[in-house]
CSV table of C-alpha atoms and ligand atoms in Angstrom, one decimal:
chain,number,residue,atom,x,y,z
A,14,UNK,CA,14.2,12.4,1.8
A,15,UNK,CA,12.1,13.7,4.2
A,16,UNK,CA,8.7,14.9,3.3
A,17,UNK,CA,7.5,15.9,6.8
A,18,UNK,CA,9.7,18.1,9.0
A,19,UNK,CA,9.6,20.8,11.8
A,20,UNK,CA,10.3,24.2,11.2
A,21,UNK,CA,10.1,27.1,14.0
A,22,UNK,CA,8.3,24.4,16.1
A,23,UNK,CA,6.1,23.7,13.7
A,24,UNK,CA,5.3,20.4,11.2
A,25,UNK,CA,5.6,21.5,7.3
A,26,UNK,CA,4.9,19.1,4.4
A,27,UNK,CA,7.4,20.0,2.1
A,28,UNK,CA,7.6,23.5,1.5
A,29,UNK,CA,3.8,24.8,3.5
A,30,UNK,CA,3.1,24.4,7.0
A,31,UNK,CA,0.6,22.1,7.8
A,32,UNK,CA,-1.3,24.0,9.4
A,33,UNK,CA,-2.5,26.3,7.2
A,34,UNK,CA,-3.7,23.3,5.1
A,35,UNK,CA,-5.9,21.8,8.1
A,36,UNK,CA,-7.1,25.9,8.2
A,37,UNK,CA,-8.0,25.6,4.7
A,38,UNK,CA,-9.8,22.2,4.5
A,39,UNK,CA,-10.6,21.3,7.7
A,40,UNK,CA,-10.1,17.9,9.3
A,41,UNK,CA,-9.0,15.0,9.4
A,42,UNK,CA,-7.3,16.1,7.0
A,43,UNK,CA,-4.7,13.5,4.6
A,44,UNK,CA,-2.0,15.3,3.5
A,45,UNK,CA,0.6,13.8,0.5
A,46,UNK,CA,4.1,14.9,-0.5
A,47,UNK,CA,4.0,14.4,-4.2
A,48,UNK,CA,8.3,14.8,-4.7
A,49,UNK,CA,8.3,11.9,-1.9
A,50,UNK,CA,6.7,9.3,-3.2
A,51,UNK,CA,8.4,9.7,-7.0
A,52,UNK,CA,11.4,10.1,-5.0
A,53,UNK,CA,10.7,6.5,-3.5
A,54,UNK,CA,9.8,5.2,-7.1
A,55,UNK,CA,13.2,6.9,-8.9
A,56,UNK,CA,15.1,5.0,-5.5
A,57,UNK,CA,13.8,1.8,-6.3
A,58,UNK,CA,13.7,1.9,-10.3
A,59,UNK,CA,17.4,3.1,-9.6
A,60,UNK,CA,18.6,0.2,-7.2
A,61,UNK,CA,16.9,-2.3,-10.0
A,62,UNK,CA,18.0,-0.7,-13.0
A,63,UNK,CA,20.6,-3.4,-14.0
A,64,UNK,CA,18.1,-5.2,-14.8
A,65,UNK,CA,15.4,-2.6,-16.2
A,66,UNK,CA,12.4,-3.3,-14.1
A,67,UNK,CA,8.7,-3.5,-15.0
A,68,UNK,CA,7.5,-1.4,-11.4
A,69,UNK,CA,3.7,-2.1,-10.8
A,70,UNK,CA,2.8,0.0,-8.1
A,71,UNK,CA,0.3,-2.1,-6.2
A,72,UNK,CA,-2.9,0.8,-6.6
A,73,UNK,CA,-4.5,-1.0,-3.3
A,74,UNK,CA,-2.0,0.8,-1.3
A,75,UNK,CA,-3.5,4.4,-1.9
A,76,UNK,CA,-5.8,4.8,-5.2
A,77,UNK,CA,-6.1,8.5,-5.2
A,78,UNK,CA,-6.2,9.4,-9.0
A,79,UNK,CA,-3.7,12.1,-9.0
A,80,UNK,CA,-1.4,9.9,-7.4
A,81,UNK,CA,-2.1,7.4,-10.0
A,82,UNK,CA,-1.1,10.3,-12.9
A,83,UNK,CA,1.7,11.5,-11.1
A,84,UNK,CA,3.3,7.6,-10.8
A,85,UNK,CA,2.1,6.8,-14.4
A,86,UNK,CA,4.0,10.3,-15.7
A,87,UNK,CA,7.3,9.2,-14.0
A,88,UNK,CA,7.1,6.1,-15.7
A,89,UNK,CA,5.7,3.7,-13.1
A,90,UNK,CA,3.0,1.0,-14.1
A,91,UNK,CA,0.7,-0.5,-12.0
A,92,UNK,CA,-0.8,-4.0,-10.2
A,93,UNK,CA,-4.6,-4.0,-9.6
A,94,UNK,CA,-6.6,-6.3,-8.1
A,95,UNK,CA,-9.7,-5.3,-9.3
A,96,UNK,CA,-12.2,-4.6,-11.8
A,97,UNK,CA,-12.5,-1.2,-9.9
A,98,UNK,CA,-8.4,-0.7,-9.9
A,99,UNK,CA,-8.2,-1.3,-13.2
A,100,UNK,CA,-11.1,1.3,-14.2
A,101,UNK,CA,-9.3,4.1,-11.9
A,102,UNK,CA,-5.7,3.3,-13.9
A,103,UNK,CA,-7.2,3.7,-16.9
A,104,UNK,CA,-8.4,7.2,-15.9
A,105,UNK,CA,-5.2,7.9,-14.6
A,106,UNK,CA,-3.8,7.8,-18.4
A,107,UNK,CA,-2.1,4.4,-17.6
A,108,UNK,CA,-0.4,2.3,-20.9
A,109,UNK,CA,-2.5,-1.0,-19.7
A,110,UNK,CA,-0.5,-3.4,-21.5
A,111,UNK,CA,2.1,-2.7,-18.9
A,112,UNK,CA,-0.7,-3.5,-16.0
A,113,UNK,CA,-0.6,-6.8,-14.1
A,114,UNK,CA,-3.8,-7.8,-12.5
A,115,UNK,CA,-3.8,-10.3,-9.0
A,116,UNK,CA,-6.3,-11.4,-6.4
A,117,UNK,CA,-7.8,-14.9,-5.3
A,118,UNK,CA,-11.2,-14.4,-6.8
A,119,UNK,CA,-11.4,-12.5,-10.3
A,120,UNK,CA,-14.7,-12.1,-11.8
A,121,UNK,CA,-15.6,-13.1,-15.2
A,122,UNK,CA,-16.1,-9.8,-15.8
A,123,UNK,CA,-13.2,-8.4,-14.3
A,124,UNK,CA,-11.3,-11.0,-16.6
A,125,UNK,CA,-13.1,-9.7,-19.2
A,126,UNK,CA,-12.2,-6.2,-18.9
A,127,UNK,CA,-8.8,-7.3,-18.3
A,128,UNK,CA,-8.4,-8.9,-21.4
A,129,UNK,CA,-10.6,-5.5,-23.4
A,130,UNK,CA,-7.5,-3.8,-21.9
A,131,UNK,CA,-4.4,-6.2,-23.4
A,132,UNK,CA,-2.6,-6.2,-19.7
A,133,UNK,CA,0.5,-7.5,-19.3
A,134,UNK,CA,-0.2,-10.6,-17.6
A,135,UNK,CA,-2.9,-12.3,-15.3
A,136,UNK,CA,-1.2,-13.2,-12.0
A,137,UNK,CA,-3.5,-16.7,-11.4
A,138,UNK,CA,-4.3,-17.8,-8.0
A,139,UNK,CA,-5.7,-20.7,-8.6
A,140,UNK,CA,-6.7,-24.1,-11.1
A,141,UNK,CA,-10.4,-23.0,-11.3
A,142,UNK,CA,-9.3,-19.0,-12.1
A,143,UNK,CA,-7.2,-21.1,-15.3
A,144,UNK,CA,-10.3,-22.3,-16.0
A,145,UNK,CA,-12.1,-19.2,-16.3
A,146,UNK,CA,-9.5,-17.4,-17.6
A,147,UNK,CA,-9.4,-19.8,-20.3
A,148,UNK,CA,-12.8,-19.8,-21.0
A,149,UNK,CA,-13.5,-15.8,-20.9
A,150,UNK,CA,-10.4,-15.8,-23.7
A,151,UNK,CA,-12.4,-18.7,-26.0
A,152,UNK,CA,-15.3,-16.2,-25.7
A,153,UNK,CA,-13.1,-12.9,-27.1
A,154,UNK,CA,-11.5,-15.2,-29.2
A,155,UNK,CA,-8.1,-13.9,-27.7
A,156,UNK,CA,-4.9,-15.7,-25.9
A,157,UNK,CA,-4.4,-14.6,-22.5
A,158,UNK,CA,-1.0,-14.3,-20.8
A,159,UNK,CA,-1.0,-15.4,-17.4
A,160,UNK,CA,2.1,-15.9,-14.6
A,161,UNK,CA,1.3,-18.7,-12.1
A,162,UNK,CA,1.5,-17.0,-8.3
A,163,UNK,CA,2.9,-19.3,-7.0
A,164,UNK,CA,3.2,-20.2,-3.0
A,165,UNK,CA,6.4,-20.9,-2.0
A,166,UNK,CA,6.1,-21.8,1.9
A,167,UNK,CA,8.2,-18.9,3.3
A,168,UNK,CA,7.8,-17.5,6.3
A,169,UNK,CA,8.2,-13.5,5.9
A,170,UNK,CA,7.7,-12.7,9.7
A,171,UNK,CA,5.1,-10.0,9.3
A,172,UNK,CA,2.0,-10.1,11.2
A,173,UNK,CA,0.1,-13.2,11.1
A,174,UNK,CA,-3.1,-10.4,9.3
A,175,UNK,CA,-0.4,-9.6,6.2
A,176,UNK,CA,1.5,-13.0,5.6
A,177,UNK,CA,0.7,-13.9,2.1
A,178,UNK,CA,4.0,-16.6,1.1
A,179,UNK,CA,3.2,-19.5,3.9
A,180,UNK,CA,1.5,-22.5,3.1
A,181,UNK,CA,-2.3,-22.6,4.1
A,182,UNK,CA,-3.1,-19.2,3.6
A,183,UNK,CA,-5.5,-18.4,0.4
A,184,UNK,CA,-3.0,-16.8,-2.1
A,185,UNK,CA,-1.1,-18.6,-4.9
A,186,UNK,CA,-0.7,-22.2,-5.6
A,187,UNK,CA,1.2,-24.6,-4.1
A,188,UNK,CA,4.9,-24.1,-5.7
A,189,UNK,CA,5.3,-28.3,-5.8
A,190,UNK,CA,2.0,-28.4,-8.1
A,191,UNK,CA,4.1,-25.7,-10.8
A,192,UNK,CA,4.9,-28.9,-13.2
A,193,UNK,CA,1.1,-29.9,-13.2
A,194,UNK,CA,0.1,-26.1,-13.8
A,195,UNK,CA,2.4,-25.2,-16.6
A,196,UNK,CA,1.4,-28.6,-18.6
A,197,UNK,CA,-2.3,-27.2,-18.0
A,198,UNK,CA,-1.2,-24.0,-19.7
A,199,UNK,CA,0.6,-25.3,-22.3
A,200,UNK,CA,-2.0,-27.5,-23.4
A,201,UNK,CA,-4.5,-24.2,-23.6
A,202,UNK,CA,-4.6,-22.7,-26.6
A,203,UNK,CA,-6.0,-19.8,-24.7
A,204,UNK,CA,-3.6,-19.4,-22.3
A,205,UNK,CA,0.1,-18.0,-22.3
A,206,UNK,CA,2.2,-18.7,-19.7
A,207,UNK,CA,4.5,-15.6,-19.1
A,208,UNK,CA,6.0,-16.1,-15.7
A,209,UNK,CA,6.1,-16.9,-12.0
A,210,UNK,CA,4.7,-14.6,-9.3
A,211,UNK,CA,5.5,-14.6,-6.0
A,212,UNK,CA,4.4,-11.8,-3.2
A,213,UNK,CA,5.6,-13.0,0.5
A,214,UNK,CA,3.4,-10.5,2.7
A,215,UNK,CA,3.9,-7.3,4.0
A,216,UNK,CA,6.2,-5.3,5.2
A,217,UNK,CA,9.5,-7.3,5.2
A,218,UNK,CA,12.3,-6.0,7.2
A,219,UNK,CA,15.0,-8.3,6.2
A,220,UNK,CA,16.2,-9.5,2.7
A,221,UNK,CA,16.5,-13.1,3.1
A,222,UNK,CA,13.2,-14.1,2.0
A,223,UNK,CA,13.1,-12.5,-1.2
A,224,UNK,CA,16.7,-13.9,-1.9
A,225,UNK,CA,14.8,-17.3,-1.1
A,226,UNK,CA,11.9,-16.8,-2.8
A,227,UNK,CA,14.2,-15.3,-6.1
A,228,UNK,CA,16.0,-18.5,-5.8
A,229,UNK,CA,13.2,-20.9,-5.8
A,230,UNK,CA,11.6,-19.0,-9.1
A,231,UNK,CA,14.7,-19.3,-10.6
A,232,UNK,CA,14.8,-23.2,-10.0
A,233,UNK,CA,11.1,-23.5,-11.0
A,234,UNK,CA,11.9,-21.5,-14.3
A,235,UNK,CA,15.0,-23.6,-14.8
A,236,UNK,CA,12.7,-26.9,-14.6
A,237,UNK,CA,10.2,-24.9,-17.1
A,238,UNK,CA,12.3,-24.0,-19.9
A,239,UNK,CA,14.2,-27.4,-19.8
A,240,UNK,CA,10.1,-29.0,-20.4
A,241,UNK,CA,9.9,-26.9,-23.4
A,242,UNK,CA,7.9,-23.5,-22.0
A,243,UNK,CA,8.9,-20.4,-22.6
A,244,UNK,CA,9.0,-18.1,-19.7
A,245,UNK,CA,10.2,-14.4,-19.7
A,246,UNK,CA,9.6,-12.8,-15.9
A,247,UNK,CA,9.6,-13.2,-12.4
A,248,UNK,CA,7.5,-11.1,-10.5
A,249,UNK,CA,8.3,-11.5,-7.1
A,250,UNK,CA,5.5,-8.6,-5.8
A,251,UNK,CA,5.8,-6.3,-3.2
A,252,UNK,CA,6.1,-6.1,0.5
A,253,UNK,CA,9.0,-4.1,0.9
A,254,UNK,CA,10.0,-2.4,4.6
A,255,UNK,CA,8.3,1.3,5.9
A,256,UNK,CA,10.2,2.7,8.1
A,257,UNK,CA,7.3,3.4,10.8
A,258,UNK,CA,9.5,4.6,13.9
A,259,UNK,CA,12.7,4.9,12.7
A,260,UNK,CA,15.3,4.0,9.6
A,261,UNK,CA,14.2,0.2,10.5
A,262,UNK,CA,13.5,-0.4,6.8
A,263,UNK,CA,16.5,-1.7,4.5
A,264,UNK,CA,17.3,0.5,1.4
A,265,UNK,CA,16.0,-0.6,-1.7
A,266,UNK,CA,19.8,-1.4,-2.8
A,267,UNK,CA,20.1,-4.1,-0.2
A,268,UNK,CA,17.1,-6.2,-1.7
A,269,UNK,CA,18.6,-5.0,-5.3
A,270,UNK,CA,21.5,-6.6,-4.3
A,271,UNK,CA,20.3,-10.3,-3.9
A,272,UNK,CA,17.5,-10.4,-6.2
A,273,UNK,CA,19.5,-9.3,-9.0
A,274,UNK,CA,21.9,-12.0,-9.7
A,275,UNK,CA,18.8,-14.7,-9.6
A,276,UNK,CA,17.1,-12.0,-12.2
A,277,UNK,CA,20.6,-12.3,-14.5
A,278,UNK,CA,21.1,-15.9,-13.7
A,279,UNK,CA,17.7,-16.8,-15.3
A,280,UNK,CA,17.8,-14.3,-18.1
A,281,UNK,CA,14.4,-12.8,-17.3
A,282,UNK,CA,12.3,-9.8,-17.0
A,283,UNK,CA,11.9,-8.7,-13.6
A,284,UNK,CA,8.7,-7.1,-12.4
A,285,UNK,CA,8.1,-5.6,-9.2
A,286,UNK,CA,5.0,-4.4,-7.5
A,287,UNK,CA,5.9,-2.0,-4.3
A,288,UNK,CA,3.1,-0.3,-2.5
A,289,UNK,CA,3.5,0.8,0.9
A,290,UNK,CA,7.1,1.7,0.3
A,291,UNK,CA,6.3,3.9,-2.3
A,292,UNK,CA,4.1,5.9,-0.7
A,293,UNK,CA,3.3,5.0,3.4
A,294,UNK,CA,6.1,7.9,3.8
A,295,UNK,CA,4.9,10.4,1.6
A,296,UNK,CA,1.1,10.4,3.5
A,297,UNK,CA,0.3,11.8,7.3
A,298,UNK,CA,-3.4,12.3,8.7
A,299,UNK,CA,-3.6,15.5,10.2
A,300,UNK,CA,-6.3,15.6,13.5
A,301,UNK,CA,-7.8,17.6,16.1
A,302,UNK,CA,-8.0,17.6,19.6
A,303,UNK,CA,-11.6,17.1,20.4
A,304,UNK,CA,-11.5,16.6,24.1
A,305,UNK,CA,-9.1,15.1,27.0
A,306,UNK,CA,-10.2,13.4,30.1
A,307,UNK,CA,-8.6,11.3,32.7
A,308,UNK,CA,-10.5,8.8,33.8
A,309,UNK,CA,-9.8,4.9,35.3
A,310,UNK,CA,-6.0,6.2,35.6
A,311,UNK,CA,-5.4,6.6,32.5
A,312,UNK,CA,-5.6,10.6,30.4
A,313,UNK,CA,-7.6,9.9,26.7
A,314,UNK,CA,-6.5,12.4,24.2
A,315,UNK,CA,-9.7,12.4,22.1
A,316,UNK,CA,-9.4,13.4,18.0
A,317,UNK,CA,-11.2,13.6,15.2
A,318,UNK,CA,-9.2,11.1,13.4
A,319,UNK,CA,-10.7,7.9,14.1
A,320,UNK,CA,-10.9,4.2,12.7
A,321,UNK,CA,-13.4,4.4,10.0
A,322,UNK,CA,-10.6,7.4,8.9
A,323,UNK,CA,-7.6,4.6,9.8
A,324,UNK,CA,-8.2,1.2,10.4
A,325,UNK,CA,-4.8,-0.1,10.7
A,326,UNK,CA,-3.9,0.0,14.6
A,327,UNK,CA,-7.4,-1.3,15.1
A,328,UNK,CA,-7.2,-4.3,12.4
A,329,UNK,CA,-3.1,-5.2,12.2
A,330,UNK,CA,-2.4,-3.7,15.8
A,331,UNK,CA,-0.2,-1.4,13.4
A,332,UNK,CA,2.0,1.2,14.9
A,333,UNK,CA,2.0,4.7,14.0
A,334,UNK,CA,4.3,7.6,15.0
A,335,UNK,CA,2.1,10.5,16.3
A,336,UNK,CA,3.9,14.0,17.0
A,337,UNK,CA,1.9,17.2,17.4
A,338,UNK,CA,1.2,20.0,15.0
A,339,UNK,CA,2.8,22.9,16.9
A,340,UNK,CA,5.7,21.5,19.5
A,341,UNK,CA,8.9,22.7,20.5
A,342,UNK,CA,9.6,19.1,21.5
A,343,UNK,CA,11.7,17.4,18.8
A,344,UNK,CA,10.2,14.2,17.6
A,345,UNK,CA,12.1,11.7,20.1
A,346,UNK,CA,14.4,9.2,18.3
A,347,UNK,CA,12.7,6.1,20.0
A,348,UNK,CA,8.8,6.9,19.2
A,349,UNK,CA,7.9,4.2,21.6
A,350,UNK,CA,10.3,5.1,24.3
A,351,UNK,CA,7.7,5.1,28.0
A,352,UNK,CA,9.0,8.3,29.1
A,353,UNK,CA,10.0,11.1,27.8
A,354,UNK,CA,10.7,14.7,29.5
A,355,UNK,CA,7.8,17.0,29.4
A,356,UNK,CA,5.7,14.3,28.0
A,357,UNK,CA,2.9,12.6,29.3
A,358,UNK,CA,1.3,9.2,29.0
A,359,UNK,CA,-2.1,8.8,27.0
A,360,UNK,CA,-4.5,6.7,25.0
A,361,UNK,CA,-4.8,8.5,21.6
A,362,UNK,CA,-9.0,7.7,20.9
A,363,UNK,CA,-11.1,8.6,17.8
A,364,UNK,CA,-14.8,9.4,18.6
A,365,UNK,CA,-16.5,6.0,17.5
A,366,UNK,CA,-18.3,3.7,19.8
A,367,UNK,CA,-16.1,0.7,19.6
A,368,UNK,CA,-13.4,-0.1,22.0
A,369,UNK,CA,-10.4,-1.2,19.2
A,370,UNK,CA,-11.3,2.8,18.2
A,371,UNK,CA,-7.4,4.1,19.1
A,372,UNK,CA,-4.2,5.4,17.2
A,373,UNK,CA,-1.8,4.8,19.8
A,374,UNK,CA,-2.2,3.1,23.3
A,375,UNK,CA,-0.4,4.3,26.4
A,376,UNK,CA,2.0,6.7,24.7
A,377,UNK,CA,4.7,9.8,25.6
A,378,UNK,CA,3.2,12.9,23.5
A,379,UNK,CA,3.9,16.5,24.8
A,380,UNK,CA,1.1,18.1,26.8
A,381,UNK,CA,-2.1,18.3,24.7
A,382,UNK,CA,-5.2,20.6,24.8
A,383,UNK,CA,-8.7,21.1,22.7
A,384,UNK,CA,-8.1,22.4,19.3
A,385,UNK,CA,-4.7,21.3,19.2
A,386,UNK,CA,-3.4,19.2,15.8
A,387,UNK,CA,-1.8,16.0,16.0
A,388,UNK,CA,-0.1,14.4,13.2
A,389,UNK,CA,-0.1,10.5,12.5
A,390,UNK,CA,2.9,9.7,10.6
A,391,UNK,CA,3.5,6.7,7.7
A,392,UNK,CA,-0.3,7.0,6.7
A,393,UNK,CA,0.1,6.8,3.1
A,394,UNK,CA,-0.3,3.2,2.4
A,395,UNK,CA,-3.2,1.7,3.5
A,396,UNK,CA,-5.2,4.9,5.2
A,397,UNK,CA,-7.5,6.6,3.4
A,398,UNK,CA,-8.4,3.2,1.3
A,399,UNK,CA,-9.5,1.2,3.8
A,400,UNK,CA,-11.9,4.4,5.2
A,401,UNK,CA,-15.6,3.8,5.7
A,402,UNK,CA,-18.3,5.7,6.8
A,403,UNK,CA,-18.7,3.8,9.5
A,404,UNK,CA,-20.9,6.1,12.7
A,405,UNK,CA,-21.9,8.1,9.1
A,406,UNK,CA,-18.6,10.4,9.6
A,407,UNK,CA,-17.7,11.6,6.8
A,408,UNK,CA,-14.5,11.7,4.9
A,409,UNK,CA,-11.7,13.9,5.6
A,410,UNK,CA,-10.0,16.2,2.2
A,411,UNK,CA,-7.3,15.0,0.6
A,412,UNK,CA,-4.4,17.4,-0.2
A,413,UNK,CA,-1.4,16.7,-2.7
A,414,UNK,CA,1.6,19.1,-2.1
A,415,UNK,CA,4.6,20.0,-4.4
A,416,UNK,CA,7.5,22.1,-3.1
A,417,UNK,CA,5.4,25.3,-2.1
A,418,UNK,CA,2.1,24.4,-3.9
A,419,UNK,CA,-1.0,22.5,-3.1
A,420,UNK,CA,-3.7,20.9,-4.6
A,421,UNK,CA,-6.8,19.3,-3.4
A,422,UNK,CA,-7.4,15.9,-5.5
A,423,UNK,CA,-10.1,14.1,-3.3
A,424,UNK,CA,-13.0,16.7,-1.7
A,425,UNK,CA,-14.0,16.3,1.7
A,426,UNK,CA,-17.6,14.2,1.9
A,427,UNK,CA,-20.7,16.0,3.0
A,428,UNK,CA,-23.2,14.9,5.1
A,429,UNK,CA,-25.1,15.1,1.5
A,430,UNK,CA,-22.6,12.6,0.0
A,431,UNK,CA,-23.3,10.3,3.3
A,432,UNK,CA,-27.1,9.3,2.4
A,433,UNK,CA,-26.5,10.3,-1.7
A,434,UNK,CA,-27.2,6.4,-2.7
A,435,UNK,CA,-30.3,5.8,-0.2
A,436,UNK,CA,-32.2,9.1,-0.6
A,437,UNK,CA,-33.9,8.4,-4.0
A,438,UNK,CA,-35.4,5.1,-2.6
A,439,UNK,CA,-36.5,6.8,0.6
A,440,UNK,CA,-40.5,6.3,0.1
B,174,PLP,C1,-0.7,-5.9,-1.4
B,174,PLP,C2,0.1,-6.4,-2.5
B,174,PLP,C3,1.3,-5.8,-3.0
B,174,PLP,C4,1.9,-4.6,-2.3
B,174,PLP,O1,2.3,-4.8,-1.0
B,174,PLP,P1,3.1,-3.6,-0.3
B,174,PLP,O2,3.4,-4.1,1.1
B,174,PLP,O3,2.2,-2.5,-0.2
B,174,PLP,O4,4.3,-3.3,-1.0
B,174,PLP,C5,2.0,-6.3,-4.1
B,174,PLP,N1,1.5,-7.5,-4.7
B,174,PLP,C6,0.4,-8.1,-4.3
B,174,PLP,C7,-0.1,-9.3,-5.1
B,174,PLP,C8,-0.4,-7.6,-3.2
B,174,PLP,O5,-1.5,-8.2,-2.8
């Protein structure tokens, strides 16, 4: 499905033109396809259903709360990694007994609220978070079920900023301690071990190192049961391929097809915890033309959209398709290809005063002037939550569209909202 397509030489998101949204609300301007993103989460749920998935869509990829409700209606759950996640699930309407909670360094009170909240499981990072874990459970007088995320040396060829399964980075335990770390749990009366976690990184093109990772949970689960555990689910996380320039992402069937029989093999509950894949597609950041100027050689096309809007080409050297609002150039099959007729060669800038401020470096994009709109593409996942306010620029709306209908569900900030928390100490 294709959320984002031209029309009379012009970009619609769904069933409205894009344009008139940027009219109404100004930019930058985020703009989601709601019927994309559950499309995404019916794909996958359907290419796992033989063996009835627990989906936790990871909320760090985009938190927006009507996105939330929307994913919670369809039947999705959710992975947090924070006190803060948890809180915004909760107003979503989320069931969190179904919510699985991860991260390196959970707070007490974080654990606290987890536990308050009956979540599924704990994914623990570390022998010290058992400790805590344990301890915070003592305290409610509860037992709290954990999965150990374990760390099991693969390489998932992602950039070297998003690879989470390779010894020596911080996540997870190493998988040779699992022995040691299971007798720990099983000797807790607080604790409940409930399964094995693995999340390799992000985004992973090819299938071959969940199959590795599926196999090496299966063997660790195997060794488990056999000292007496019990151990019902394998969560092998997230990190499935975007398609960021074109179809290079595998469909969800292909990593169905050799997770599955490890799944079946081990007789376990499979959980899952997609982000990006779920909704990087179903997001765009609509800008607008500020300036242009050729200078050094080189012609800047200078937008409104700018790193404190999206950081990713600045922090992961990320790519991102850009295509213009109004065009009677089709979007070119090869985004990347260095020349392409009636095209022209820029540096797509945002207006802050850092150097790593860009979208796109030395680019084909048709002919550009002031006021025009530019669209980046894929800018669901990972976009509007990493914002800031860095240079004090305020946030851009955020627009959720169904069919022919759209709804604003995040306001655009003020310059008000910019100095809301500092004004009341101003003496
Ligand atoms: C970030 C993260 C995910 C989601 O990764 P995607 O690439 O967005 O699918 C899943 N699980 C954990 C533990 C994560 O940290």
């Amino acid at each position: 499905m294709n959320a984002f397509h031209y029309q009379n030489n012009e970009l619609y998101c769904e069933d409205i033109p894009v344009s008139q949204l940027a009219k109404e609300h100004g930019t930058p301007l985020w703009i989601y396809s709601e019927n994309k993103f559950l499309h995404e989460y019916r794909e996958l749920a359907a290419a796992f259903a033989d063996c009835d998935p627990v989906i936790c869509y990871s909320v760090k990829a985009n938190s927006n709360l009507s996105i939330l409700k929307s994913l919670n209606e369809a039947g999705c759950s959710f992975d947090v990694v924070s006190g803060g996640e948890l809180f915004r699930v909760g107003k979503a309407g989320a069931d969190t007994t179904r919510v699985v909670f991860a991260g390196v360094g959970k707070t007490d009170s974080e654990i606290h609220d987890a536990l308050a909240q009956n979540i599924l499981m704990f994914n623990v990072e570390s022998e010290a978070e058992l400790d805590a874990i344990s301890a915070v459970a003592e305290q409610m007088k509860v037992v709290a079920p954990v999965a150990l995320r374990l760390n099991p040396d693969i390489d998932a060829r992602t950039h070297h900023k998003t690879t989470t399964g390779k010894k020596g980075n911080k996540f997870g335990m190493d998988i040779e301690r699992h022995n040691a770390l299971a007798a720990k749990v099983l000797s807790d009366p607080h604790l409940q071990l409930r399964g094995i976690h693995m999340h390799l990184g992000s985004p992973i093109l090819t299938t071959e190192p969940y199959e590795k990772a599926a196999q090496k949970a299966v063997d660790v689960i195997a060794e488990l049961r056999e000292k007496g555990h019990v151990i019902d689910w394998i969560n092998l996380g997230g990190g499935f391929g975007l398609s960021y320039r074109n179809d290079e992402a595998p469909p969800y069937s292909e990593y169905a097809k050799v997770i599955i029989p490890y799944i079946k093999q081990a007789k376990c509950r499979l959980a899952l915890e997609p982000g990006r894949s779920i909704i990087g597609n179903a997001g765009v950041l609509i800008s607008e033309v500020i300036f242009t100027k050729r200078e050094g050689g080189k012609l800047f096309i200078i937008q409104n959209g700018a790193m404190n809007d999206l950081v990713r080409p600045a922090m992961y050297d990320a790519f991102h398709k850009l295509w213009p609002v109004h065009t009677p150039l089709p979007v070119p099959h090869d985004p990347e290809a260095k020349s392409i007729p009636d095209c022209e060669t820029c540096d797509v800038v945002g207006p802050i005063c850092e150097s790593c401020d860009y979208f796109a470096k030395d680019r084909a994009l048709p002919v550009l002037k002031r006021g025009d709109l530019l669209c980046t593409f894929s800018a669901g996942a990972y976009g509007s939550v990493m914002s800031s306010n860095y240079n004090s620029r305020p946030r851009g709306a955020e627009i959720l569209v169904s069919k022919n209908e759209s709804r604003l569900v995040r306001r655009k900030e003020t310059y008000e909202d910019l100095i809301a928390l500092e004004i009341d100490f101003l003496t």
